XYZ file of C-alpha atoms in Angstrom:
95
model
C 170.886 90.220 77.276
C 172.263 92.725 75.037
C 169.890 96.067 73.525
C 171.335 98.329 71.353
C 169.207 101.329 72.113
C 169.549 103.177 68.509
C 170.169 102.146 64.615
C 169.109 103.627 61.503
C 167.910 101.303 58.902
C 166.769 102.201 55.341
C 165.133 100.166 52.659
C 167.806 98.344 50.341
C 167.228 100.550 47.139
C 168.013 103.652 49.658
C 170.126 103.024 51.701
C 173.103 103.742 50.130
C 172.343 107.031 48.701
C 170.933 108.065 52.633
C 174.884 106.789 54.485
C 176.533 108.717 51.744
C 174.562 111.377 51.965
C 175.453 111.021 56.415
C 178.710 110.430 56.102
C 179.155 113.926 53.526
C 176.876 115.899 55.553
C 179.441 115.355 59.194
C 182.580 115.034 56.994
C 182.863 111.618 58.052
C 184.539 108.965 56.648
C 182.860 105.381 56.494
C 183.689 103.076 58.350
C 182.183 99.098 59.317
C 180.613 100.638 62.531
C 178.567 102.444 60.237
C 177.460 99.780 58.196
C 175.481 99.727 54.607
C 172.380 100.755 56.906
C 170.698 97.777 55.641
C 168.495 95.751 57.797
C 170.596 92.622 56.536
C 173.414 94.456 57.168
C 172.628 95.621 60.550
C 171.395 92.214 61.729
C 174.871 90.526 60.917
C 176.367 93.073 63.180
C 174.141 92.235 66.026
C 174.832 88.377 65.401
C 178.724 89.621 65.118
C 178.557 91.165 68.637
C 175.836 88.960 70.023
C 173.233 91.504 70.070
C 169.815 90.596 70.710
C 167.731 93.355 70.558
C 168.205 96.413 68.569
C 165.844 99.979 68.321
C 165.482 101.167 65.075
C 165.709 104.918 65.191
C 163.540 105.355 62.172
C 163.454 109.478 62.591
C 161.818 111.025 59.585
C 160.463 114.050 57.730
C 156.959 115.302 57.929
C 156.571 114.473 54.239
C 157.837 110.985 55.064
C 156.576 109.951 58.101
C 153.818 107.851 57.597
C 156.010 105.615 54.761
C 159.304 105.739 57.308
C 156.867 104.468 60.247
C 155.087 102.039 58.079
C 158.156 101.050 56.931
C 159.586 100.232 60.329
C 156.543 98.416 61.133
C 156.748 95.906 59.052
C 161.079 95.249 59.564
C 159.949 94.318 62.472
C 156.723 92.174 61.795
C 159.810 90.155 59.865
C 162.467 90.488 62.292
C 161.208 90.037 66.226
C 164.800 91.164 67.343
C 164.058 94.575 66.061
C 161.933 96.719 68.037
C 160.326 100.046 66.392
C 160.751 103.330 67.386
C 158.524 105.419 65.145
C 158.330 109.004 64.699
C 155.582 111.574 65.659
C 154.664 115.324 65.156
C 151.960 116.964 67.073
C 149.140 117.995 65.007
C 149.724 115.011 62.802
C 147.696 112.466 62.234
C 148.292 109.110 63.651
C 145.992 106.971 60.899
């Protein structure tokens, strides 16, 4: 069995605009390791290198948390080879 212990994901319509945004922040270039940081697109990788299980990383602001986590929830409701990792900040609250 293979885990990969940490992957970003993003909805579809942000995506894009959130790698580029990566990649300019580190002066990186892109590069198919990287990936589109779609959940489609990540999810062909792990078929590509026989993945099975993957953690989505899902970090997030404060003023996003509770749409990132929800969010990451529900990929994986879909998707049972995806396991959540969602963010927390003490003092927050949980519901």
């Amino acid at each position: 069995m293979i885990i990969d212990g940490h992957a970003h994901t993003y909805p579809d319509s942000a995506a894009g605009r959130v790698v580029h945004s990566f990649l300019d922040f580190h002066h990186m270039e892109p590069t198919d390791s990287v990936g589109t940081g779609t959940v489609d697109d990540l999810r062909q990788k792990m078929k590509q290198s026989r993945t099975d299980f993957t953690v989505l990383a899902n970090f997030a602001p404060r003023k996003s948390l509770r749409r990132t986590n929800e969010w990451t929830l529900s990929v994986s409701k879909v998707h049972d080879d995806l396991i959540p990792l969602i963010s927390v900040v003490p003092g927050f609250p949980v519901s």
